[in-house]
mmCIF file of C-alpha atoms and ligand atoms in Angstrom:
data_model
loop_
_atom_site.group_PDB
_atom_site.id
_atom_site.type_symbol
_atom_site.label_atom_id
_atom_site.label_comp_id
_atom_site.label_asym_id
_atom_site.label_seq_id
_atom_site.Cartn_x
_atom_site.Cartn_y
_atom_site.Cartn_z
ATOM 1 C CA MET V 6 -46.481 70.814 57.568
ATOM 2 C CA ALA V 7 -43.742 69.257 54.750
ATOM 3 C CA SER V 8 -40.145 70.318 55.812
ATOM 4 C CA LYS V 9 -37.911 71.521 53.046
ATOM 5 C CA ILE V 10 -34.567 69.915 52.467
ATOM 6 C CA LYS V 11 -31.621 72.063 50.844
ATOM 7 C CA VAL V 12 -29.878 70.015 48.405
ATOM 8 C CA LYS V 13 -27.032 71.507 46.414
ATOM 9 C CA ILE V 14 -25.712 69.844 43.548
ATOM 10 C CA ARG V 15 -22.321 70.331 42.715
ATOM 11 C CA SER V 16 -20.797 70.193 39.182
ATOM 12 C CA PHE V 17 -18.323 68.036 38.178
ATOM 13 C CA GLY V 18 -15.445 70.277 38.385
ATOM 14 C CA GLU V 19 -16.392 71.172 42.036
ATOM 15 C CA ASP V 20 -16.571 67.531 42.724
ATOM 16 C CA ALA V 21 -13.008 66.631 41.659
ATOM 17 C CA MET V 22 -11.811 69.853 43.453
ATOM 18 C CA GLY V 23 -13.675 68.334 46.379
ATOM 19 C CA ALA V 24 -11.668 65.143 46.247
ATOM 20 C CA PHE V 25 -8.332 67.031 45.485
ATOM 21 C CA LYS V 26 -9.021 68.708 48.864
ATOM 22 C CA VAL V 27 -9.404 65.388 50.779
ATOM 23 C CA ALA V 28 -6.417 64.143 49.495
ATOM 24 C CA LYS V 29 -4.492 67.082 50.507
ATOM 25 C CA GLN V 30 -6.066 67.043 53.975
ATOM 26 C CA ARG V 31 -5.501 63.446 54.392
ATOM 27 C CA LEU V 32 -1.770 64.008 53.558
ATOM 28 C CA HIS V 33 -1.304 66.718 55.980
ATOM 29 C CA ASN V 34 -3.055 64.448 58.591
ATOM 30 C CA ILE V 35 -0.454 61.730 58.073
ATOM 31 C CA LEU V 36 2.616 64.182 58.048
ATOM 32 C CA HIS V 37 1.232 65.527 61.522
ATOM 33 C CA ALA V 38 -0.028 62.469 63.135
ATOM 34 C CA SER V 39 0.900 62.005 66.703
ATOM 35 C CA GLU V 40 3.630 59.287 67.316
ATOM 36 C CA LYS V 41 1.354 57.989 70.107
ATOM 37 C CA ASP V 42 -0.343 54.479 69.809
ATOM 38 C CA ILE V 43 -3.903 54.782 68.429
ATOM 39 C CA GLU V 44 -6.303 54.405 71.302
ATOM 40 C CA GLU V 45 -8.302 51.041 70.982
ATOM 41 C CA ASP V 46 -11.362 51.301 68.797
ATOM 42 C CA PRO V 47 -14.311 51.591 71.197
ATOM 43 C CA ILE V 48 -16.397 48.950 69.056
ATOM 44 C CA THR V 49 -13.729 46.689 69.372
ATOM 45 C CA GLU V 50 -13.148 47.166 73.076
ATOM 46 C CA LYS V 51 -16.888 46.541 73.522
ATOM 47 C CA ALA V 52 -16.734 43.495 71.604
ATOM 48 C CA ARG V 53 -13.707 42.309 73.555
ATOM 49 C CA THR V 54 -15.501 42.741 76.683
ATOM 50 C CA LEU V 55 -18.822 40.913 75.507
ATOM 51 C CA HIS V 56 -16.902 37.821 73.881
ATOM 52 C CA ARG V 57 -13.920 37.558 76.258
ATOM 53 C CA GLY V 58 -12.914 34.009 75.040
ATOM 54 C CA LEU V 59 -11.487 31.844 77.667
ATOM 55 C CA ILE V 60 -12.142 33.274 81.259
ATOM 56 C CA LYS V 61 -10.386 31.476 84.380
ATOM 57 C CA ALA V 62 -13.044 30.876 87.251
ATOM 58 C CA LYS V 63 -13.105 29.363 90.483
ATOM 59 C CA VAL V 64 -15.440 26.805 91.777
ATOM 60 C CA THR V 65 -17.205 28.655 94.774
ATOM 61 C CA GLN V 66 -20.056 25.951 95.492
ATOM 62 C CA ILE V 67 -20.712 22.176 94.510
ATOM 63 C CA GLU V 68 -24.410 20.950 95.550
ATOM 64 C CA LYS V 69 -24.759 17.476 94.764
ATOM 65 C CA ASP V 70 -28.067 16.462 93.281
ATOM 66 C CA GLY V 71 -28.541 12.670 93.685
ATOM 67 C CA GLU V 72 -25.723 10.544 93.130
ATOM 68 C CA HIS V 73 -24.799 11.176 89.499
ATOM 69 C CA ALA V 74 -25.589 14.982 89.181
ATOM 70 C CA SER V 75 -24.286 18.195 90.787
ATOM 71 C CA LYS V 76 -24.821 21.993 90.522
ATOM 72 C CA ILE V 77 -21.638 23.723 90.198
ATOM 73 C CA THR V 78 -21.070 27.454 90.515
ATOM 74 C CA PHE V 79 -18.155 29.537 89.354
ATOM 75 C CA SER V 80 -16.610 33.210 90.102
ATOM 76 C CA ALA V 81 -14.936 34.731 87.716
ATOM 77 C CA PRO V 82 -12.858 38.168 88.096
ATOM 78 C CA CYS V 83 -15.071 40.125 85.382
ATOM 79 C CA PRO V 84 -18.593 40.476 84.625
ATOM 80 C CA LEU V 85 -20.057 37.258 82.312
ATOM 81 C CA TYR V 86 -22.241 38.537 79.488
ATOM 82 C CA PHE V 87 -24.694 35.701 78.322
ATOM 83 C CA SER V 88 -28.595 35.515 77.377
ATOM 84 C CA ALA V 89 -30.855 33.367 79.561
ATOM 85 C CA GLY V 90 -30.705 29.691 77.783
ATOM 86 C CA GLN V 91 -27.331 29.866 76.498
ATOM 87 C CA TYR V 92 -24.401 27.405 77.300
ATOM 88 C CA LEU V 93 -20.963 27.652 78.349
ATOM 89 C CA THR V 94 -17.776 25.478 77.772
ATOM 90 C CA VAL V 95 -15.740 24.044 80.569
ATOM 91 C CA SER V 96 -11.914 23.530 79.663
ATOM 92 C CA LEU V 97 -10.122 20.999 82.027
ATOM 93 C CA LYS V 98 -6.359 20.171 81.950
ATOM 94 C CA LEU V 99 -5.564 16.682 83.145
ATOM 95 C CA GLY V 100 -2.133 15.810 82.955
ATOM 96 C CA ASP V 101 -0.906 16.913 79.436
ATOM 97 C CA LYS V 102 -4.426 16.658 78.154
ATOM 98 C CA VAL V 103 -6.890 19.561 77.753
ATOM 99 C CA ALA V 104 -10.603 18.728 76.995
ATOM 100 C CA THR V 105 -13.470 20.955 76.619
ATOM 101 C CA ARG V 106 -17.310 20.044 77.143
ATOM 102 C CA PRO V 107 -20.349 22.368 76.802
ATOM 103 C CA TYR V 108 -22.900 22.936 80.064
ATOM 104 C CA SER V 109 -26.089 24.735 80.157
ATOM 105 C CA ILE V 110 -26.462 27.761 82.269
ATOM 106 C CA THR V 111 -28.702 27.623 84.880
ATOM 107 C CA SER V 112 -27.981 30.927 86.599
ATOM 108 C CA SER V 113 -29.435 34.175 85.379
ATOM 109 C CA PRO V 114 -27.854 36.924 82.929
ATOM 110 C CA ALA V 115 -28.099 39.270 85.827
ATOM 111 C CA GLN V 116 -25.865 37.123 88.401
ATOM 112 C CA GLY V 117 -23.360 36.602 85.330
ATOM 113 C CA LYS V 118 -22.899 40.384 85.389
ATOM 114 C CA GLU V 119 -21.647 40.144 88.866
ATOM 115 C CA GLY V 120 -19.333 37.064 87.649
ATOM 116 C CA ILE V 121 -21.193 34.185 88.977
ATOM 117 C CA VAL V 122 -22.491 31.430 86.836
ATOM 118 C CA SER V 123 -23.858 27.975 87.512
ATOM 119 C CA ILE V 124 -24.228 24.784 85.698
ATOM 120 C CA LEU V 125 -25.882 21.850 85.913
ATOM 121 C CA VAL V 126 -23.875 18.612 85.640
ATOM 122 C CA LYS V 127 -24.763 14.717 85.009
ATOM 123 C CA GLU V 128 -22.930 11.722 84.536
ATOM 124 C CA LYS V 129 -23.673 10.580 80.942
ATOM 125 C CA ALA V 130 -22.922 6.769 80.024
ATOM 126 C CA ASP V 131 -21.941 7.705 76.431
ATOM 127 C CA GLU V 132 -19.385 10.395 78.214
ATOM 128 C CA PRO V 133 -17.952 8.686 81.284
ATOM 129 C CA PHE V 134 -14.750 10.841 81.441
ATOM 130 C CA PHE V 135 -15.326 14.352 81.841
ATOM 131 C CA SER V 136 -18.930 14.643 83.527
ATOM 132 C CA ARG V 137 -17.825 12.069 86.027
ATOM 133 C CA TYR V 138 -14.639 14.285 86.994
ATOM 134 C CA LEU V 139 -16.796 17.286 87.708
ATOM 135 C CA ASN V 140 -19.399 15.487 89.619
ATOM 136 C CA ARG V 141 -16.879 13.356 91.600
ATOM 137 C CA ASP V 142 -13.407 14.938 91.618
ATOM 138 C CA LEU V 143 -14.084 18.657 91.185
ATOM 139 C CA LYS V 144 -13.452 20.692 94.519
ATOM 140 C CA VAL V 145 -14.313 24.268 95.642
ATOM 141 C CA GLY V 146 -11.386 26.376 94.997
ATOM 142 C CA ASP V 147 -10.521 24.504 91.900
ATOM 143 C CA GLU V 148 -9.906 26.845 88.743
ATOM 144 C CA LEU V 149 -11.113 25.853 85.381
ATOM 145 C CA PHE V 150 -11.326 27.877 82.115
ATOM 146 C CA LEU V 151 -15.237 28.736 80.897
ATOM 147 C CA GLU V 152 -16.239 30.322 77.578
ATOM 148 C CA VAL V 153 -19.492 32.066 78.031
ATOM 149 C CA GLY V 154 -22.549 32.959 76.096
ATOM 150 C CA LEU V 155 -22.926 30.347 73.403
ATOM 151 C CA GLY V 156 -25.668 28.825 71.466
ATOM 152 C CA ASP V 157 -29.073 30.194 70.387
ATOM 153 C CA LEU V 158 -31.303 28.365 72.427
ATOM 154 C CA THR V 159 -32.494 32.150 73.648
ATOM 155 C CA LEU V 160 -35.630 34.340 74.288
ATOM 156 C CA ASN V 161 -35.923 37.050 71.194
ATOM 157 C CA PRO V 162 -39.100 39.453 71.689
ATOM 158 C CA ILE V 163 -39.038 40.012 68.191
ATOM 159 C CA ARG V 164 -38.852 36.482 66.780
ATOM 160 C CA ASP V 165 -40.607 34.718 69.573
ATOM 161 C CA LYS V 166 -44.548 35.085 70.822
ATOM 162 C CA ALA V 167 -44.835 36.001 74.619
ATOM 163 C CA GLU V 168 -46.121 32.406 75.548
ATOM 164 C CA ILE V 169 -43.385 30.192 75.614
ATOM 165 C CA LEU V 170 -43.672 26.177 75.819
ATOM 166 C CA GLY V 171 -40.247 24.426 76.726
ATOM 167 C CA VAL V 172 -40.050 20.553 76.945
ATOM 168 C CA ALA V 173 -37.213 19.584 78.866
ATOM 169 C CA GLY V 174 -35.929 16.077 79.603
ATOM 170 C CA GLY V 175 -32.829 15.221 82.271
ATOM 171 C CA VAL V 176 -30.321 17.629 82.275
ATOM 172 C CA GLY V 177 -31.894 19.755 79.581
ATOM 173 C CA ILE V 178 -34.048 21.584 82.292
ATOM 174 C CA ALA V 179 -30.586 23.889 83.060
ATOM 175 C CA PRO V 180 -31.569 26.695 80.274
ATOM 176 C CA PHE V 181 -34.929 26.864 81.394
ATOM 177 C CA LEU V 182 -33.967 27.217 85.008
ATOM 178 C CA SER V 183 -31.702 30.354 83.580
ATOM 179 C CA MET V 184 -34.993 31.481 81.313
ATOM 180 C CA ALA V 185 -37.224 31.383 84.239
ATOM 181 C CA LYS V 186 -35.148 33.342 86.487
ATOM 182 C CA ALA V 187 -34.524 36.016 83.889
ATOM 183 C CA ILE V 188 -38.389 36.029 83.634
ATOM 184 C CA ASN V 189 -39.201 36.507 87.311
ATOM 185 C CA GLU V 190 -36.189 39.126 87.741
ATOM 186 C CA SER V 191 -37.759 41.552 85.147
ATOM 187 C CA ALA V 192 -41.049 43.349 85.307
ATOM 188 C CA GLU V 193 -40.508 44.151 81.669
ATOM 189 C CA SER V 194 -39.995 40.678 80.261
ATOM 190 C CA PRO V 195 -42.827 40.251 78.121
ATOM 191 C CA PHE V 196 -42.389 36.074 78.343
ATOM 192 C CA HIS V 197 -44.663 33.644 80.285
ATOM 193 C CA LEU V 198 -42.455 30.360 80.344
ATOM 194 C CA THR V 199 -44.175 26.841 80.851
ATOM 195 C CA VAL V 200 -42.126 23.485 80.948
ATOM 196 C CA LEU V 201 -43.076 20.290 80.479
ATOM 197 C CA TYR V 202 -40.282 18.219 82.185
ATOM 198 C CA GLY V 203 -40.044 14.476 81.485
ATOM 199 C CA SER V 204 -38.425 12.166 83.760
ATOM 200 C CA ARG V 205 -38.661 8.482 84.501
ATOM 201 C CA LYS V 206 -39.453 8.524 87.954
ATOM 202 C CA GLN V 207 -39.429 11.242 90.985
ATOM 203 C CA THR V 208 -36.028 10.456 91.877
ATOM 204 C CA ASP V 209 -34.728 11.232 88.540
ATOM 205 C CA ILE V 210 -36.145 15.294 88.281
ATOM 206 C CA LEU V 211 -33.205 17.192 88.650
ATOM 207 C CA ALA V 212 -33.136 20.568 90.505
ATOM 208 C CA SER V 213 -36.321 19.928 92.132
ATOM 209 C CA LYS V 214 -36.249 22.618 94.932
ATOM 210 C CA GLU V 215 -35.059 25.040 92.355
ATOM 211 C CA ILE V 216 -38.016 24.421 90.049
ATOM 212 C CA ALA V 217 -40.387 24.944 93.013
ATOM 213 C CA SER V 218 -38.721 28.358 94.114
ATOM 214 C CA LEU V 219 -39.240 29.675 90.510
ATOM 215 C CA GLU V 220 -43.118 28.897 90.195
ATOM 216 C CA SER V 221 -44.648 32.244 89.547
ATOM 217 C CA GLU V 222 -47.476 33.718 87.868
ATOM 218 C CA ARG V 223 -45.447 33.945 84.772
ATOM 219 C CA VAL V 224 -43.479 30.871 85.099
ATOM 220 C CA HIS V 225 -45.089 27.160 85.654
ATOM 221 C CA PHE V 226 -42.806 23.779 85.508
ATOM 222 C CA ILE V 227 -44.964 20.544 85.115
ATOM 223 C CA ASN V 228 -43.323 17.385 85.731
ATOM 224 C CA VAL V 229 -43.975 14.736 83.707
ATOM 225 C CA LEU V 230 -42.943 10.963 84.374
ATOM 226 C CA SER V 231 -43.253 8.010 82.415
ATOM 227 C CA GLU V 232 -42.029 4.989 84.745
ATOM 228 C CA GLU V 233 -44.162 5.750 88.018
ATOM 229 C CA PRO V 234 -47.746 4.842 87.238
ATOM 230 C CA ASP V 235 -48.827 6.187 90.864
ATOM 231 C CA TYR V 236 -47.527 9.579 90.504
ATOM 232 C CA PRO V 237 -50.541 12.068 91.030
ATOM 233 C CA GLY V 238 -49.205 14.514 88.483
ATOM 234 C CA GLU V 239 -48.687 13.944 84.642
ATOM 235 C CA LYS V 240 -47.494 10.444 83.538
ATOM 236 C CA GLY V 241 -46.315 9.157 80.597
ATOM 237 C CA PHE V 242 -44.555 10.548 77.643
ATOM 238 C CA ILE V 243 -44.772 14.268 76.628
ATOM 239 C CA THR V 244 -47.482 13.796 73.699
ATOM 240 C CA ALA V 245 -49.492 15.606 71.267
ATOM 241 C CA SER V 246 -52.632 15.745 73.818
ATOM 242 C CA LEU V 247 -50.376 16.696 76.629
ATOM 243 C CA ILE V 248 -48.809 19.615 74.775
ATOM 244 C CA GLN V 249 -52.145 20.733 73.943
ATOM 245 C CA LYS V 250 -53.440 20.490 77.563
ATOM 246 C CA TYR V 251 -51.185 23.181 78.205
ATOM 247 C CA CYS V 252 -51.122 25.771 75.581
ATOM 248 C CA ASP V 253 -52.783 26.766 72.596
ATOM 249 C CA VAL V 254 -50.111 25.241 69.808
ATOM 250 C CA THR V 255 -51.164 28.636 67.467
ATOM 251 C CA LYS V 256 -50.062 31.016 70.135
ATOM 252 C CA VAL V 257 -46.670 29.774 71.396
ATOM 253 C CA SER V 258 -43.257 29.352 70.595
ATOM 254 C CA PHE V 259 -41.801 26.147 71.452
ATOM 255 C CA PHE V 260 -38.215 25.082 72.846
ATOM 256 C CA LEU V 261 -36.737 21.909 73.365
ATOM 257 C CA CYS V 262 -33.696 20.727 75.439
ATOM 258 C CA GLY V 263 -33.026 17.119 76.288
ATOM 259 C CA PRO V 264 -32.061 13.845 75.028
ATOM 260 C CA HIS V 265 -32.262 13.360 71.033
ATOM 261 C CA VAL V 266 -34.534 10.576 71.270
ATOM 262 C CA MET V 267 -36.965 13.205 73.160
ATOM 263 C CA GLU V 268 -36.207 15.574 70.721
ATOM 264 C CA GLU V 269 -37.392 13.239 67.740
ATOM 265 C CA PHE V 270 -40.269 11.878 69.517
ATOM 266 C CA VAL V 271 -41.677 15.495 70.378
ATOM 267 C CA LEU V 272 -41.291 16.779 66.955
ATOM 268 C CA LYS V 273 -43.086 13.983 65.600
ATOM 269 C CA GLU V 274 -45.810 15.024 68.302
ATOM 270 C CA LEU V 275 -45.639 18.602 67.279
ATOM 271 C CA SER V 276 -46.000 18.117 63.528
ATOM 272 C CA THR V 277 -49.367 16.175 64.337
ATOM 273 C CA LEU V 278 -50.427 19.646 65.721
ATOM 274 C CA GLY V 279 -49.435 21.219 62.475
ATOM 275 C CA VAL V 280 -46.595 22.888 64.175
ATOM 276 C CA ASP V 281 -44.069 24.095 61.446
ATOM 277 C CA ILE V 282 -41.067 22.317 63.190
ATOM 278 C CA ARG V 283 -38.482 24.338 61.530
ATOM 279 C CA HIS V 284 -39.567 27.015 64.087
ATOM 280 C CA VAL V 285 -39.154 25.012 66.752
ATOM 281 C CA ARG V 286 -35.861 25.960 68.947
ATOM 282 C CA SER V 287 -34.091 23.312 70.048
ATOM 283 C CA GLU V 288 -30.888 22.061 71.557
ATOM 284 C CA CYS V 289 -30.509 18.213 71.875
ATOM 285 C CA PRO V 290 -26.980 16.938 71.712
ATOM 286 C CA ALA V 291 -26.554 13.943 69.777
ATOM 287 C CA SER V 292 -25.681 10.886 71.716
ATOM 288 C CA LEU V 293 -22.588 9.199 71.028
ATOM 289 C CA PRO V 294 -22.907 5.587 70.249
ATOM 290 C CA LEU V 295 -21.534 3.011 73.180
ATOM 291 C CA PRO V 296 -18.017 1.723 72.540
ATOM 292 C CA LYS V 297 -17.791 -1.620 70.705
ATOM 293 C CA THR V 298 -15.755 -4.166 72.026
ATOM 294 C CA ASP V 299 -14.503 -5.170 68.410
ATOM 295 C CA ALA V 300 -13.860 -1.570 67.213
ATOM 296 C CA LYS V 301 -11.860 -1.348 63.945
ATOM 297 C CA THR V 302 -8.980 1.235 64.830
ATOM 298 C CA TYR V 303 -7.296 3.395 61.783
ATOM 299 C CA LEU V 304 -4.054 5.261 61.353
ATOM 300 C CA LEU V 305 -4.787 8.977 61.939
ATOM 301 C CA LYS V 306 -2.046 11.562 60.659
ATOM 302 C CA VAL V 307 -2.633 14.935 61.874
ATOM 303 C CA HIS V 308 -0.831 18.256 61.025
ATOM 304 C CA ARG V 309 -0.583 20.795 63.492
ATOM 305 C CA GLY V 310 1.330 23.902 62.021
ATOM 306 C CA ILE V 311 4.735 22.568 60.745
ATOM 307 C CA GLU V 312 4.249 19.079 63.071
ATOM 308 C CA LEU V 313 3.171 15.879 61.516
ATOM 309 C CA LEU V 314 1.570 13.462 64.438
ATOM 310 C CA GLU V 315 0.297 9.738 64.126
ATOM 311 C CA LEU V 316 -2.522 8.439 66.334
ATOM 312 C CA LYS V 317 -4.831 5.623 66.141
ATOM 313 C CA ALA V 318 -8.360 6.490 65.948
ATOM 314 C CA ARG V 319 -11.594 4.241 67.007
ATOM 315 C CA GLU V 320 -14.405 3.761 64.300
ATOM 316 C CA ASP V 321 -16.759 4.031 67.504
ATOM 317 C CA GLU V 322 -15.561 7.191 68.543
ATOM 318 C CA PRO V 323 -15.763 11.063 67.088
ATOM 319 C CA LEU V 324 -12.112 12.217 65.542
ATOM 320 C CA ILE V 325 -12.198 14.785 68.458
ATOM 321 C CA ILE V 326 -12.147 12.069 71.208
ATOM 322 C CA ALA V 327 -8.982 10.126 69.537
ATOM 323 C CA LEU V 328 -7.061 13.806 68.919
ATOM 324 C CA GLU V 329 -8.002 14.747 72.846
ATOM 325 C CA ARG V 330 -6.732 11.383 74.017
ATOM 326 C CA ALA V 331 -3.283 11.868 72.271
ATOM 327 C CA GLY V 332 -2.917 15.144 74.035
ATOM 328 C CA ILE V 333 -4.082 17.347 70.743
ATOM 329 C CA TYR V 334 -5.931 20.206 71.253
ATOM 330 C CA VAL V 335 -8.944 21.137 69.157
ATOM 331 C CA HIS V 336 -11.252 23.800 70.089
ATOM 332 C CA SER V 337 -14.818 22.847 70.581
ATOM 333 C CA CYS V 338 -18.186 24.708 71.653
ATOM 334 C CA CYS V 339 -21.469 22.385 70.986
ATOM 335 C CA ARG V 340 -19.820 19.188 70.562
ATOM 336 C CA SER V 341 -22.896 18.296 68.715
ATOM 337 C CA GLY V 342 -22.011 18.745 65.351
ATOM 338 C CA LYS V 343 -23.811 22.280 65.013
ATOM 339 C CA CYS V 344 -21.421 25.309 65.694
ATOM 340 C CA GLY V 345 -18.367 24.196 63.565
ATOM 341 C CA ALA V 346 -16.153 25.324 66.254
ATOM 342 C CA CYS V 347 -13.931 21.713 65.971
ATOM 343 C CA ARG V 348 -13.837 21.651 62.266
ATOM 344 C CA VAL V 349 -10.616 19.764 60.670
ATOM 345 C CA GLU V 350 -9.627 19.550 57.113
ATOM 346 C CA VAL V 351 -9.709 16.212 55.727
ATOM 347 C CA ILE V 352 -6.768 15.823 53.246
ATOM 348 C CA ASN V 353 -7.126 11.945 52.544
ATOM 349 C CA GLY V 354 -9.629 9.194 53.849
ATOM 350 C CA GLU V 355 -12.833 8.729 54.712
ATOM 351 C CA PHE V 356 -15.285 9.872 57.419
ATOM 352 C CA GLU V 357 -18.827 9.547 58.202
ATOM 353 C CA GLU V 358 -20.542 12.337 60.019
ATOM 354 C CA ASN V 359 -23.162 11.446 62.885
ATOM 355 C CA GLU V 360 -26.662 11.775 62.102
ATOM 356 C CA ASN V 361 -28.195 15.249 61.316
ATOM 357 C CA ASP V 362 -25.113 16.624 59.264
ATOM 358 C CA ALA V 363 -25.165 20.145 60.073
ATOM 359 C CA ARG V 364 -22.074 21.508 58.286
ATOM 360 C CA ARG V 365 -22.086 24.570 56.166
ATOM 361 C CA PHE V 366 -21.791 24.140 52.760
ATOM 362 C CA TYR V 367 -18.531 25.682 52.486
ATOM 363 C CA ASP V 368 -17.368 23.047 54.889
ATOM 364 C CA VAL V 369 -18.837 20.071 52.909
ATOM 365 C CA ALA V 370 -17.431 21.631 49.472
ATOM 366 C CA TYR V 371 -13.949 21.810 50.864
ATOM 367 C CA ARG V 372 -13.994 18.732 53.102
ATOM 368 C CA TYR V 373 -14.064 19.887 56.475
ATOM 369 C CA ALA V 374 -15.186 17.603 59.099
ATOM 370 C CA TYR V 375 -16.690 18.809 62.405
ATOM 371 C CA SER V 376 -14.348 16.369 64.514
ATOM 372 C CA CYS V 377 -17.046 16.228 67.395
ATOM 373 C CA HIS V 378 -19.390 14.711 65.015
ATOM 374 C CA ALA V 379 -17.129 12.727 62.404
ATOM 375 C CA TYR V 380 -16.198 9.007 62.689
ATOM 376 C CA PRO V 381 -13.287 7.463 60.785
ATOM 377 C CA ARG V 382 -13.986 5.220 57.963
ATOM 378 C CA SER V 383 -10.501 4.412 56.494
ATOM 379 C CA ASP V 384 -6.931 5.711 57.524
ATOM 380 C CA MET V 385 -6.804 9.486 57.620
ATOM 381 C CA GLU V 386 -4.823 12.328 57.078
ATOM 382 C CA ILE V 387 -6.276 15.648 58.393
ATOM 383 C CA ARG V 388 -5.074 19.087 59.430
ATOM 384 C CA ILE V 389 -5.835 21.211 62.353
ATOM 385 C CA PRO V 390 -6.858 24.739 61.371
ATOM 386 C CA ILE V 391 -4.651 27.359 63.251
ATOM 387 C CA GLU V 392 -8.025 28.990 65.019
ATOM 388 C CA SER V 393 -8.135 25.378 66.810
ATOM 389 C CA PHE V 394 -4.355 26.143 68.385
ATOM 390 C CA PRO V 395 -4.401 26.210 72.503
ATOM 391 C CA ALA V 396 -4.686 29.933 73.498
HETATM 392 S S1 FES U 9 -17.973 21.609 68.779
HETATM 393 FE FE1 FES U 9 -19.487 22.514 67.522
HETATM 394 S S2 FES U 9 -19.592 21.510 65.668
HETATM 395 FE FE2 FES U 9 -18.034 20.319 66.979
#
């Protein structure tokens, strides 16, 4: 039976009187307000709990995974909130220099609530300093700063299909470990995850024991080796026909994480299968060019607050590396030209963004460069925004 709603439409005079009463009530409230500070707005308090910014965390475990990779576990004094598939940043102070790098989280969100988080680190040829330090010099008990819960390579039951096909390469297996744990830990999770994990040889497979332990009714990992012809499992590259062997492309959501070259290859294969690649979720960092022996250097003038600093910047290195080398901190998250955290205002000079310039319209229009992705092409003058100052 339809219910009736009582609506009373006031006359203009009544309405104006109402406004007068409101103003009078407000004045009364102000005059009789308590002198005590207003308590924190609960929404702001919640947001601060979920997005804590930099958190000091202690290294509690380092497990070597071959010579060039390690799983590092941190413990923080508070819950760490993140979704399976997200990444964190590690900030490291060496001497008077602070640098930050992103690493995908391998642990589950449930472990995060206990203040525990793990990452997989592999030394990279194009980024020799930071990852090598974590892999070789870091010790249990060391304290570092983490920013947790970044990136959008996450499973979303509203957006994604229940069947997920992940394609991983190298250290890109990390977010799928976290997703696999989250799926296995929750009976309510609607997702089934199949991951095609590309490596050159068996010795290059990372986290192999963990992968084996995660195999379940709803989680499957398939190794695909490109340089081991005698391997009894899948061999070669992750091609369209291999993808079709493991899924019905019309019934899955695709997630990619790995080297940029793998991303380009797999996206082409997917497009031959009629997959709309705009719907493929991918987190594949652009690789940095290897240093040139005859690289040009340019003068970089840097405004930071009231300071004006001058330094040299190489044409073959992103601006952020030149700034970090000179001890100038710039906030960064993804380090692959997507999030915009490292933006700097370009006052003068020319620069080139690495391939796939993903800057926002506003940033292009007002000449902001994403310093993790921008290379100098002349002498330059830049300004570091206030939000990039060290906390
Ligand atoms: S750190 Fe994300 S764009 Fe540079």
